Short mmCIF file of C-alpha atoms and ligand atoms in Angstrom, two decimals:
data_model
loop_
_atom_site.label_atom_id
_atom_site.label_comp_id
_atom_site.label_asym_id
_atom_site.label_seq_id
_atom_site.Cartn_x
_atom_site.Cartn_y
_atom_site.Cartn_z
CA MET F 1 52.86 45.47 108.18
CA ALA F 2 54.82 48.23 106.51
CA VAL F 3 52.83 49.85 103.80
CA SER F 4 55.83 50.51 101.61
CA THR F 5 59.57 50.47 102.05
CA GLY F 6 62.67 51.56 100.29
CA HIS F 7 64.05 54.78 101.71
CA ALA F 8 66.87 55.68 104.06
CA HIS F 9 67.24 54.14 107.53
CA TRP F 10 69.13 54.93 110.70
CA SER F 11 72.39 53.09 111.01
CA SER F 12 71.55 51.85 114.48
CA ARG F 13 69.07 52.02 117.31
CA TRP F 14 71.46 54.28 119.16
CA THR F 15 71.63 56.77 116.28
CA PHE F 16 67.89 56.93 116.09
CA LEU F 17 67.57 57.57 119.79
CA LEU F 18 70.16 60.34 119.71
CA ALA F 19 68.55 61.90 116.68
CA ALA F 20 65.14 61.85 118.33
CA VAL F 21 66.52 63.25 121.56
CA GLY F 22 68.40 65.79 119.49
CA SER F 23 65.11 66.80 117.89
CA ALA F 24 63.30 67.02 121.19
CA VAL F 25 65.93 68.78 123.21
CA GLY F 26 66.45 72.31 121.92
CA LEU F 27 65.38 75.85 122.36
CA GLY F 28 62.00 74.58 123.53
CA ASN F 29 63.53 73.25 126.72
CA ILE F 30 66.15 75.88 127.46
CA TRP F 31 64.63 79.06 126.02
CA LYS F 32 60.87 78.48 125.87
CA PHE F 33 60.20 76.39 128.98
CA PRO F 34 61.73 78.83 131.47
CA TYR F 35 60.09 81.93 130.07
CA GLU F 36 56.66 80.35 129.72
CA ALA F 37 56.93 78.86 133.21
CA GLY F 38 57.92 82.35 134.38
CA GLN F 39 54.92 83.94 132.68
CA GLY F 40 52.68 81.14 133.82
CA GLY F 41 53.51 81.79 137.46
CA GLY F 42 55.70 78.74 138.15
CA GLY F 43 54.56 75.71 140.17
CA ALA F 44 51.10 74.97 138.78
CA PHE F 45 52.25 75.56 135.21
CA VAL F 46 55.22 73.23 135.67
CA LEU F 47 53.04 70.58 137.21
CA ILE F 48 50.51 70.48 134.41
CA TYR F 49 53.32 70.73 131.84
CA LEU F 50 54.81 67.54 133.28
CA ALA F 51 51.44 65.85 133.47
CA PHE F 52 50.86 66.72 129.82
CA VAL F 53 54.32 65.43 128.85
CA PHE F 54 53.80 62.05 130.40
CA LEU F 55 50.08 61.42 130.11
CA ILE F 56 49.41 62.98 126.73
CA GLY F 57 52.72 63.71 125.05
CA THR F 58 54.35 60.35 125.55
CA PRO F 59 51.38 58.29 124.28
CA VAL F 60 51.14 60.55 121.25
CA LEU F 61 54.87 60.22 120.74
CA ILE F 62 54.50 56.45 120.67
CA ALA F 63 51.64 56.85 118.22
CA GLU F 64 53.63 59.08 115.88
CA LEU F 65 56.72 56.91 115.90
CA SER F 66 54.72 53.83 115.10
CA LEU F 67 52.75 55.58 112.34
CA GLY F 68 55.97 56.78 110.71
CA ARG F 69 57.59 53.39 111.02
CA ARG F 70 54.60 51.66 109.52
CA GLY F 71 54.12 54.16 106.69
CA GLN F 72 57.80 54.52 105.78
CA LEU F 73 56.97 57.80 104.05
CA SER F 74 56.71 61.53 104.79
CA PRO F 75 53.92 62.46 107.26
CA VAL F 76 51.56 63.19 104.35
CA GLY F 77 52.37 59.92 102.61
CA SER F 78 52.34 57.83 105.76
CA MET F 79 48.96 59.10 106.91
CA ARG F 80 47.50 58.65 103.43
CA GLU F 81 48.79 55.11 103.01
CA ILE F 82 47.90 53.91 106.48
CA ALA F 83 44.39 55.36 106.23
CA LYS F 84 44.03 53.57 102.93
CA ALA F 85 45.32 50.28 104.33
CA GLU F 86 42.83 50.56 107.21
CA GLY F 87 39.95 51.40 104.87
CA ARG F 88 39.63 54.95 106.16
CA SER F 89 39.05 58.29 104.48
CA SER F 90 41.90 59.89 102.61
CA TRP F 91 41.09 63.10 104.51
CA TRP F 92 43.37 61.74 107.27
CA GLN F 93 46.33 62.93 105.26
CA LEU F 94 45.35 66.44 106.36
CA VAL F 95 46.99 65.58 109.69
CA GLY F 96 50.20 65.09 107.74
CA TRP F 97 49.69 68.32 105.82
CA SER F 98 49.08 70.30 108.95
CA GLY F 99 52.36 68.92 110.26
CA VAL F 100 54.33 69.83 107.18
CA ILE F 101 52.92 73.34 107.07
CA GLY F 102 53.17 73.84 110.83
CA ALA F 103 56.81 72.76 110.87
CA PHE F 104 57.52 75.26 108.11
CA ILE F 105 56.02 78.06 110.18
CA VAL F 106 57.87 76.98 113.33
CA ILE F 107 61.23 76.80 111.65
CA SER F 108 60.79 80.30 110.33
CA PHE F 109 60.83 81.70 113.83
CA TYR F 110 62.93 78.95 115.40
CA SER F 111 65.77 79.98 113.16
CA VAL F 112 65.53 83.58 114.39
CA ILE F 113 65.94 82.47 118.01
CA GLY F 114 68.70 80.10 116.84
CA GLY F 115 70.30 83.25 115.39
CA TRP F 116 70.10 84.99 118.76
CA THR F 117 71.93 81.98 120.23
CA LEU F 118 74.63 82.29 117.58
CA GLY F 119 74.97 85.98 118.35
CA TYR F 120 75.34 85.23 122.03
CA PHE F 121 77.90 82.53 121.30
CA PHE F 122 80.15 85.22 119.82
CA GLN F 123 79.38 87.68 122.63
CA ALA F 124 80.24 85.01 125.20
CA MET F 125 83.75 84.67 123.81
CA GLY F 126 84.33 88.27 124.79
CA GLY F 127 82.89 87.62 128.25
CA PHE F 128 80.07 89.32 130.10
CA SER F 129 82.12 90.78 132.93
CA GLY F 130 80.41 93.45 135.01
CA TYR F 131 76.94 92.54 133.71
CA ASP F 132 74.05 93.37 135.99
CA ALA F 133 70.33 93.25 135.24
CA ALA F 134 70.32 96.69 133.62
CA ILE F 135 73.37 96.19 131.41
CA SER F 136 72.27 92.70 130.40
CA GLY F 137 68.78 93.83 129.56
CA GLU F 138 70.13 96.72 127.56
CA ASN F 139 72.51 94.42 125.71
CA PHE F 140 69.69 92.10 124.72
CA GLN F 141 67.47 94.96 123.57
CA SER F 142 70.19 96.45 121.44
CA PHE F 143 70.98 93.05 119.90
CA ILE F 144 67.41 92.31 118.84
CA SER F 145 66.81 95.89 117.72
CA ASP F 146 69.90 95.96 115.56
CA PRO F 147 69.04 96.36 111.89
CA LEU F 148 71.52 93.74 110.76
CA LEU F 149 72.58 91.22 113.43
CA PRO F 150 69.29 89.33 113.92
CA LEU F 151 68.90 89.02 110.19
CA LEU F 152 72.46 87.90 109.61
CA THR F 153 72.49 85.32 112.38
CA HIS F 154 69.05 84.05 111.23
CA ALA F 155 70.52 83.60 107.74
CA VAL F 156 73.57 81.74 109.04
CA PHE F 157 71.49 79.48 111.24
CA MET F 158 69.12 78.61 108.40
CA ALA F 159 72.04 77.99 106.03
CA ILE F 160 73.60 75.50 108.42
CA THR F 161 70.27 73.71 108.80
CA VAL F 162 69.70 73.58 105.05
CA PHE F 163 73.23 72.31 104.49
CA ILE F 164 72.77 69.38 106.87
CA VAL F 165 69.30 68.46 105.63
CA ALA F 166 70.48 68.64 102.00
CA ARG F 167 73.18 66.05 102.73
CA GLY F 168 70.68 63.67 104.31
CA VAL F 169 69.79 63.62 107.94
CA GLN F 170 71.80 60.60 109.02
CA LYS F 171 75.12 61.75 107.67
CA GLY F 172 74.90 65.22 109.08
CA LEU F 173 73.51 64.22 112.41
CA GLU F 174 75.34 61.29 113.79
CA LYS F 175 78.51 63.04 114.97
CA ALA F 176 76.80 66.11 116.28
CA VAL F 177 74.53 64.21 118.60
CA THR F 178 76.83 61.54 119.97
CA THR F 179 79.29 63.88 121.62
CA LEU F 180 77.71 67.29 121.80
CA MET F 181 74.39 66.48 123.41
CA PRO F 182 76.02 64.83 126.44
CA ALA F 183 78.35 67.83 126.70
CA LEU F 184 75.37 70.19 126.83
CA PHE F 185 73.97 68.12 129.65
CA VAL F 186 77.21 68.40 131.65
CA ILE F 187 77.32 72.18 131.21
CA LEU F 188 73.74 72.43 132.40
CA VAL F 189 74.64 70.48 135.53
CA ILE F 190 77.52 72.86 136.21
CA LEU F 191 75.22 75.83 135.72
CA VAL F 192 72.62 74.42 138.07
CA ILE F 193 75.30 73.92 140.71
CA TYR F 194 76.66 77.39 140.23
CA ALA F 195 73.22 78.96 140.34
CA GLY F 196 72.46 76.92 143.42
CA VAL F 197 75.50 78.30 145.21
CA ALA F 198 75.46 81.86 144.00
CA GLY F 199 71.77 82.47 143.42
CA ASN F 200 68.56 82.16 145.34
CA PHE F 201 67.88 78.43 145.19
CA SER F 202 65.20 78.18 147.83
CA ALA F 203 63.04 80.80 146.15
CA THR F 204 63.48 78.84 142.92
CA ILE F 205 62.33 75.56 144.41
CA ASP F 206 59.39 77.36 145.85
CA PHE F 207 58.56 79.02 142.57
CA LEU F 208 58.91 75.95 140.37
CA PHE F 209 57.49 73.28 142.60
CA SER F 210 54.80 74.66 144.83
CA PRO F 211 51.64 74.81 142.76
CA ASN F 212 49.69 78.03 142.96
CA PHE F 213 46.65 77.45 140.86
CA GLU F 214 45.35 81.00 141.12
CA ASN F 215 47.86 82.05 138.45
CA LEU F 216 46.55 79.58 135.95
CA THR F 217 44.33 80.96 133.22
CA PRO F 218 42.81 78.95 130.35
CA ARG F 219 45.40 80.55 128.13
CA ARG F 220 48.22 79.22 130.34
CA VAL F 221 46.80 75.71 130.43
CA VAL F 222 46.71 75.53 126.68
CA GLU F 223 50.20 77.02 126.58
CA ALA F 224 51.44 74.23 128.84
CA LEU F 225 49.87 71.69 126.49
CA GLY F 226 51.40 73.34 123.44
CA LEU F 227 54.75 73.50 125.20
CA ALA F 228 54.63 69.80 126.07
CA PHE F 229 54.05 69.04 122.37
CA PHE F 230 56.61 71.58 121.26
CA SER F 231 59.37 70.37 123.50
CA LEU F 232 58.75 66.74 122.48
CA SER F 233 58.69 67.76 118.80
CA LEU F 234 55.18 66.36 118.41
CA ALA F 235 52.30 66.92 116.03
CA LEU F 236 54.24 68.63 113.27
CA GLY F 237 55.56 65.56 111.59
CA SER F 238 59.15 65.64 112.91
CA ILE F 239 58.82 62.54 114.98
CA MET F 240 56.70 60.78 112.39
CA THR F 241 59.36 61.44 109.78
CA TYR F 242 62.11 60.20 112.06
CA GLY F 243 59.95 57.13 112.77
CA SER F 244 59.83 56.45 109.03
CA TYR F 245 63.58 55.94 109.02
CA LEU F 246 63.22 53.19 111.63
CA ASP F 247 63.16 49.54 110.98
CA ARG F 248 60.98 47.18 112.86
CA SER F 249 63.47 45.84 115.35
CA ILE F 250 63.17 48.90 117.55
CA ASN F 251 61.13 49.12 120.69
CA VAL F 252 59.13 52.26 120.08
CA THR F 253 57.70 52.47 123.60
CA ARG F 254 61.00 52.30 125.40
CA SER F 255 62.45 54.87 123.02
CA ALA F 256 59.50 57.20 123.61
CA ILE F 257 59.90 57.01 127.36
CA THR F 258 63.64 57.68 127.12
CA ILE F 259 62.98 60.70 124.91
CA SER F 260 60.34 62.14 127.26
CA ALA F 261 62.52 61.64 130.33
CA ALA F 262 65.57 63.26 128.78
CA ASP F 263 63.45 66.09 127.42
CA SER F 264 61.74 67.02 130.67
CA ALA F 265 64.96 66.60 132.63
CA VAL F 266 66.67 69.20 130.44
CA ALA F 267 63.73 71.59 130.74
CA LEU F 268 63.71 71.34 134.53
CA MET F 269 67.49 71.77 134.74
CA SER F 270 67.26 74.83 132.60
CA GLY F 271 64.72 76.24 135.02
CA LEU F 272 66.95 75.36 137.95
CA ALA F 273 69.86 77.18 136.32
CA ILE F 274 67.97 80.32 135.40
CA PHE F 275 65.56 81.13 138.18
CA PRO F 276 68.10 81.25 141.06
CA ILE F 277 69.72 84.10 139.17
CA VAL F 278 66.38 85.78 138.44
CA PHE F 279 65.51 85.79 142.14
CA ALA F 280 68.96 86.90 143.32
CA PHE F 281 69.21 90.03 141.23
CA GLU F 282 67.32 93.26 141.52
CA GLY F 283 65.67 94.14 138.22
CA LEU F 284 65.17 90.68 136.74
CA ALA F 285 61.59 89.50 136.34
CA ALA F 286 60.48 85.88 136.07
CA ASN F 287 57.72 86.86 133.65
CA GLN F 288 59.71 89.02 131.30
CA GLY F 289 59.15 86.79 128.26
CA PRO F 290 61.32 85.48 125.41
CA GLY F 291 64.44 87.35 126.44
CA LEU F 292 64.69 85.56 129.81
CA VAL F 293 67.59 83.18 129.07
CA PHE F 294 69.50 85.76 127.13
CA VAL F 295 69.27 88.38 129.84
CA THR F 296 69.72 86.14 132.86
CA LEU F 297 72.56 83.72 132.16
CA PRO F 298 75.09 86.33 130.99
CA ILE F 299 74.96 87.85 134.46
CA ALA F 300 76.01 84.49 135.91
CA PHE F 301 78.72 84.01 133.31
CA GLY F 302 80.04 87.50 134.07
CA GLN F 303 80.56 86.58 137.70
CA MET F 304 81.49 82.94 137.85
CA PRO F 305 85.05 81.66 137.68
CA LEU F 306 85.96 80.65 134.14
CA GLY F 307 82.80 82.41 132.99
CA VAL F 308 84.14 83.05 129.49
CA VAL F 309 84.78 79.35 129.01
CA PHE F 310 81.48 78.22 130.43
CA GLY F 311 79.54 80.96 128.64
CA THR F 312 81.06 80.15 125.30
CA LEU F 313 80.51 76.44 125.80
CA PHE F 314 76.94 76.95 126.92
CA PHE F 315 75.84 79.08 123.98
CA GLY F 316 77.86 76.96 121.57
CA LEU F 317 76.17 73.78 122.77
CA LEU F 318 72.76 75.40 122.88
CA LEU F 319 73.35 76.32 119.28
CA VAL F 320 74.09 72.67 118.44
CA ALA F 321 70.97 71.58 120.31
CA ALA F 322 68.94 74.14 118.34
CA ILE F 323 70.39 72.95 115.04
CA THR F 324 69.61 69.31 115.73
CA SER F 325 66.02 70.40 116.40
CA ALA F 326 65.83 72.70 113.38
CA ILE F 327 66.91 69.84 111.15
CA SER F 328 63.90 67.86 112.29
CA LEU F 329 61.63 70.80 111.52
CA LEU F 330 62.86 71.14 107.96
CA GLU F 331 62.95 67.42 107.32
CA PRO F 332 59.15 66.71 107.05
CA SER F 333 58.54 69.12 104.20
CA VAL F 334 61.76 68.17 102.41
CA ALA F 335 60.89 64.48 102.76
CA TYR F 336 57.45 65.24 101.30
CA VAL F 337 58.75 67.19 98.29
CA GLU F 338 61.45 64.60 97.64
CA GLU F 339 58.81 61.88 97.78
CA THR F 340 56.65 63.55 95.13
CA GLY F 341 59.69 63.44 92.84
CA ALA F 342 59.32 67.12 91.97
CA LEU F 343 62.73 68.14 93.26
CA SER F 344 65.91 66.54 94.49
CA ARG F 345 66.53 66.51 98.25
CA ARG F 346 69.16 69.20 97.85
CA ASN F 347 66.96 71.55 95.85
CA ALA F 348 63.99 70.94 98.09
CA ALA F 349 66.05 71.79 101.17
CA ILE F 350 67.36 75.00 99.57
CA LEU F 351 63.94 76.08 98.32
CA ILE F 352 62.02 75.38 101.52
CA GLY F 353 64.77 76.67 103.79
CA GLY F 354 64.90 79.83 101.64
CA GLY F 355 61.14 80.29 101.97
CA ALA F 356 61.27 79.81 105.74
CA PHE F 357 64.12 82.29 105.89
CA LEU F 358 62.00 84.91 104.15
CA LEU F 359 59.04 84.27 106.42
CA GLY F 360 61.40 84.45 109.37
CA ILE F 361 62.44 87.98 108.49
CA LEU F 362 59.06 89.11 109.78
CA THR F 363 59.90 87.58 113.13
CA ALA F 364 63.41 88.97 113.23
CA TYR F 365 62.13 92.49 112.72
CA SER F 366 59.18 92.22 115.05
CA GLN F 367 61.35 92.27 118.19
CA GLY F 368 62.94 95.05 120.23
CA ASP F 369 62.24 98.37 118.54
CA SER F 370 62.84 97.16 115.01
CA PHE F 371 60.61 98.60 112.32
CA LEU F 372 57.98 95.84 112.46
CA SER F 373 57.75 95.77 116.23
CA ASP F 374 54.60 97.87 116.27
CA VAL F 375 52.71 95.70 113.79
CA ARG F 376 49.84 93.85 115.44
CA LEU F 377 47.66 91.18 113.91
CA PHE F 378 44.81 89.84 116.03
CA GLY F 379 46.57 91.51 118.96
CA PHE F 380 49.86 89.70 118.46
CA ASP F 381 53.19 90.83 117.18
CA LEU F 382 54.53 88.91 114.21
CA PHE F 383 56.52 86.50 116.33
CA GLY F 384 53.73 85.96 118.84
CA LEU F 385 51.20 85.31 116.10
CA LYS F 386 53.16 82.44 114.56
CA ASP F 387 53.93 81.05 117.98
CA TYR F 388 50.29 81.21 119.05
CA LEU F 389 49.00 79.70 115.83
CA THR F 390 51.34 76.72 115.88
CA ASN F 391 51.80 76.13 119.60
CA ASN F 392 48.26 76.76 120.81
CA ILE F 393 46.18 75.75 117.82
CA MET F 394 47.82 73.61 115.16
CA MET F 395 49.76 71.34 117.50
CA PRO F 396 46.97 70.51 119.95
CA VAL F 397 44.54 69.91 117.07
CA ALA F 398 46.95 67.69 115.11
CA GLY F 399 47.90 65.90 118.32
CA MET F 400 44.27 65.21 119.10
CA PHE F 401 43.60 63.84 115.63
CA THR F 402 46.72 61.69 115.80
CA ALA F 403 45.47 60.18 119.04
CA LEU F 404 41.97 59.72 117.65
CA PHE F 405 43.38 58.10 114.51
CA VAL F 406 45.39 55.42 116.26
CA GLY F 407 42.80 55.04 119.02
CA TRP F 408 39.65 54.73 116.94
CA PHE F 409 40.41 54.41 113.23
CA VAL F 410 43.31 51.98 113.04
CA ALA F 411 42.36 48.45 113.99
CA ARG F 412 43.32 47.54 117.53
CA LYS F 413 45.10 44.45 116.32
CA SER F 414 47.23 46.41 113.84
CA MET F 415 48.37 48.66 116.63
CA LEU F 416 49.00 45.75 118.94
CA ALA F 417 51.14 44.04 116.29
CA GLU F 418 52.92 47.30 115.43
CA LEU F 419 53.82 48.20 119.01
CA ALA F 420 54.74 44.75 120.34
CA MET F 421 54.38 45.83 123.95
CA SER F 422 53.16 43.69 126.79
CA VAL F 423 49.41 43.40 126.84
CA ARG F 424 49.34 45.35 130.06
CA ALA F 425 51.37 48.26 128.76
CA PHE F 426 49.37 48.28 125.57
CA ARG F 427 46.13 48.60 127.46
CA ILE F 428 47.37 51.63 129.35
CA TRP F 429 48.61 53.24 126.21
CA TYR F 430 45.40 52.45 124.33
CA PHE F 431 43.28 53.99 127.05
CA LEU F 432 45.39 57.12 127.07
CA VAL F 433 45.17 57.66 123.30
CA ARG F 434 41.51 56.73 123.05
CA PHE F 435 40.13 58.68 125.93
CA ALA F 436 42.51 60.64 128.09
CA ALA F 437 44.41 62.51 125.35
CA PRO F 438 41.48 63.57 123.12
CA VAL F 439 39.26 64.53 126.04
CA ALA F 440 41.95 66.46 127.82
CA ILE F 441 42.93 68.32 124.66
CA LEU F 442 39.30 69.08 123.92
CA PHE F 443 38.75 70.48 127.42
CA VAL F 444 41.83 72.61 127.19
CA PHE F 445 40.60 73.93 123.87
CA LEU F 446 37.11 74.72 124.91
CA GLY F 447 38.63 76.54 127.84
CA LEU F 448 40.64 78.63 125.45
CA LEU F 449 37.72 79.38 123.19
CA PHE F 450 35.16 80.17 125.80
CA GLY F 451 37.34 81.25 128.69
CA ASP F 452 35.61 81.74 131.98
CA ASP F 453 32.19 80.77 130.69
CA PHE F 454 33.39 77.28 129.95
CA TYR F 455 35.32 76.96 133.15
CA ASN F 456 32.45 78.17 135.22
CA LEU F 457 30.19 75.71 133.49
CA LEU F 458 32.74 73.01 134.17
CA TYR F 459 32.89 74.10 137.75
CA SER F 460 29.18 73.72 138.15
CA VAL F 461 29.18 70.25 136.58
CA ASP F 462 32.50 69.38 138.13
CA VAL F 463 31.19 66.53 140.20
CA LEU F 464 29.20 65.18 137.32
CA ILE F 465 32.25 65.07 135.04
CA GLY F 466 34.26 63.42 137.78
CA ILE F 467 31.60 60.70 138.09
CA VAL F 468 31.35 60.10 134.34
CA TRP F 469 35.09 59.86 134.05
CA PHE F 470 35.31 57.54 136.99
CA ALA F 471 32.61 55.34 135.50
CA LEU F 472 34.47 55.18 132.22
CA ALA F 473 37.66 54.22 133.95
CA ILE F 474 35.94 51.55 136.02
CA ALA F 475 34.14 50.17 132.98
CA SER F 476 37.35 49.87 131.00
CA GLY F 477 39.19 48.33 133.93
CA ARG F 478 36.41 45.85 134.38
CA LEU F 479 36.40 45.01 130.69
CA ALA F 480 40.11 44.38 130.77
CA TYR F 481 39.64 42.14 133.76
CA ILE F 482 36.97 40.10 132.05
CA ARG F 483 39.04 39.79 128.92
CA ASP F 484 42.13 38.22 130.44
CA ARG F 485 41.50 37.83 134.15
CA SER F 486 44.41 39.97 135.10
CA PRO F 487 43.92 42.85 137.50
CA ALA F 488 45.99 45.04 135.17
CA GLY F 489 42.94 46.84 133.95
CA TRP F 490 42.35 48.20 137.40
CA PHE F 491 45.66 49.86 137.12
CA LEU F 492 44.11 52.15 134.55
CA VAL F 493 41.61 53.32 137.07
CA GLY F 494 44.43 54.19 139.42
CA LEU F 495 46.35 55.97 136.70
CA VAL F 496 43.62 57.83 134.90
CA PHE F 497 41.37 58.86 137.69
CA PRO F 498 43.83 60.94 139.67
CA PHE F 499 44.75 62.64 136.41
CA ALA F 500 41.14 63.46 135.70
CA VAL F 501 40.70 64.88 139.17
CA LEU F 502 43.89 66.85 138.92
CA PHE F 503 42.82 68.16 135.56
CA VAL F 504 39.39 69.25 136.59
CA ALA F 505 40.77 70.81 139.75
CA VAL F 506 43.38 72.72 137.81
CA ALA F 507 40.91 73.75 135.19
CA THR F 508 38.36 75.09 137.56
CA HIS F 509 40.40 76.45 140.42
CA GLY F 510 40.70 80.17 140.59
CA THR F 511 38.10 80.75 137.94
CA ILE F 512 35.61 82.12 140.35
CA GLU F 513 38.19 84.43 141.84
CA ARG F 514 39.19 85.63 138.40
CA ALA F 515 35.55 86.31 137.56
CA GLN F 516 35.21 88.28 140.77
CA LEU F 517 38.37 90.18 140.04
CA ARG F 518 37.09 91.05 136.62
CA GLU F 519 33.79 92.27 138.04
CA ALA F 520 35.68 94.40 140.50
CA HIS F 521 37.78 95.93 137.77
CA LYS F 522 34.70 96.60 135.71
CA ALA F 523 33.01 98.26 138.62
CA LEU F 524 35.98 100.57 138.98
CA GLY F 525 35.84 101.28 135.28
CA GLU F 526 39.31 99.90 134.72
CA PRO F 527 40.20 98.43 131.34
CA GLU F 528 39.99 94.67 131.01
CA ASP F 529 43.36 93.07 130.56
CA ARG F 530 42.35 89.65 129.36
CA ASP F 531 45.63 87.96 130.16
CA GLU F 532 45.10 88.69 133.82
CA TYR F 533 42.03 86.55 134.05
N1 LIG M 1 61.41 70.13 120.20
C1 LIG M 1 62.26 71.15 119.71
C2 LIG M 1 62.70 72.01 120.88
O1 LIG M 1 62.30 71.78 121.97
C3 LIG M 1 61.69 71.93 118.58
C4 LIG M 1 61.09 71.09 117.55
C5 LIG M 1 61.71 70.26 116.69
C6 LIG M 1 59.69 70.93 117.31
N2 LIG M 1 60.81 69.60 115.93
C7 LIG M 1 59.57 69.99 116.29
C8 LIG M 1 58.58 71.50 117.85
C9 LIG M 1 58.29 69.63 115.83
C10 LIG M 1 57.32 71.13 117.44
C11 LIG M 1 57.19 70.17 116.43
O2 LIG M 1 63.40 72.95 120.72
#
């Protein structure tokens, strides 16, 4: 039952799907995924990222869409009303608040990176001929260190976003997504093929797909989780808000699976386009950080036939993908303010976009050797701090509470009615949101907080945890069997248990070695670089 109705709706199922894919596919897939995979050491990071996308992200995506659709309000309003309807505490609206605030922080830096894309779009028109690793790196450094360009492009990017949101999401969005998203996909395919021919493809396959768990630190595991949420647009209210524009005829589950598949396909393709170039050129490093895409691809565009055309198209389309995501980041807070009746949609968009622009200036000037680049808070620069806070803390926490809410605090029969899936599919989903998602997120978190101590503890009770998990899975499978005599419940055991084993293996592997390494460094009196462990 919808708690309240009466605001805008998508014009069709197709529009909704494109808008949601437009929100999901963006800089997270093409800019963030490759550089974090590069820093995370490749294979193992990619593997757990994909596991997180499908086993945690997708169930949470289904949860968020259905909460938004049921609430028909902004994330704050939807959480408040649904909690009320279910007889739960009004504190649950904090999940909505965390989303609205988190999305505001994310758009403040997202727009800066969107600005870089805009800058590169113009550069690409002039071509990148003769670019090698040194020239390209130098070019990127001088762009982000420029006193004016990052600010100007950030302003333009934010202005476009505000403009579209002010007019109402549906109107602004429909055309952009129907033609331009497929075009981006085609360009990516061309880039992958080119990189495959001209670059080092076999090293790339090796890097991205052979898991090397030694490189995985607690920090990287939580980063993979945050990235899975980030690239699916989860836990900050974007998807919940888009869900609120849905009417009840839409199959939420099928939509969620389509979104996740498209999203991870784009991320992997981006990796397949970028890393062959990284491994083919002297002087490019897989772990170089946020500049990776901007340093690597121009080299390819400088050498390939029709490079000016492809380069311009690529950065132009990436810009569109970034804008369709940015819209969904601004939308939750605008929807909230509009809903309170304090401001019109237009004024809310301008005010909030303006605020995010100001906050984003800190990010713009924290890069390269700009004047804020030396500022450190809690050991982070001003971009890294916002990224860490949202990606590694706010999103996992909000994601966990979303899963707990639908899994434990909304009546099972409300969810069953809301989702209208087959009983079998529902049972799998329900198990994932009740147990797998919260527990996995909690583990990842404890690992981040306590580092090696927690992982060593986990290692020593490894077998025990495995047994408990297995027992839980068996018990729920058995219960399902008793309830309707179908063996479907056993399927859960098959699905969840390997994941648990994988997770515990990933979480514990290499910890001992890292501890030994740290001891060795200590013994030599070398400084402790925490990231290395
Ligand atoms: N998913 C988008 C990307 O990959 C970014 C994004 C849009 C987002 N809305 C979000 C990230 C909500 C987190 C939460 O570029």
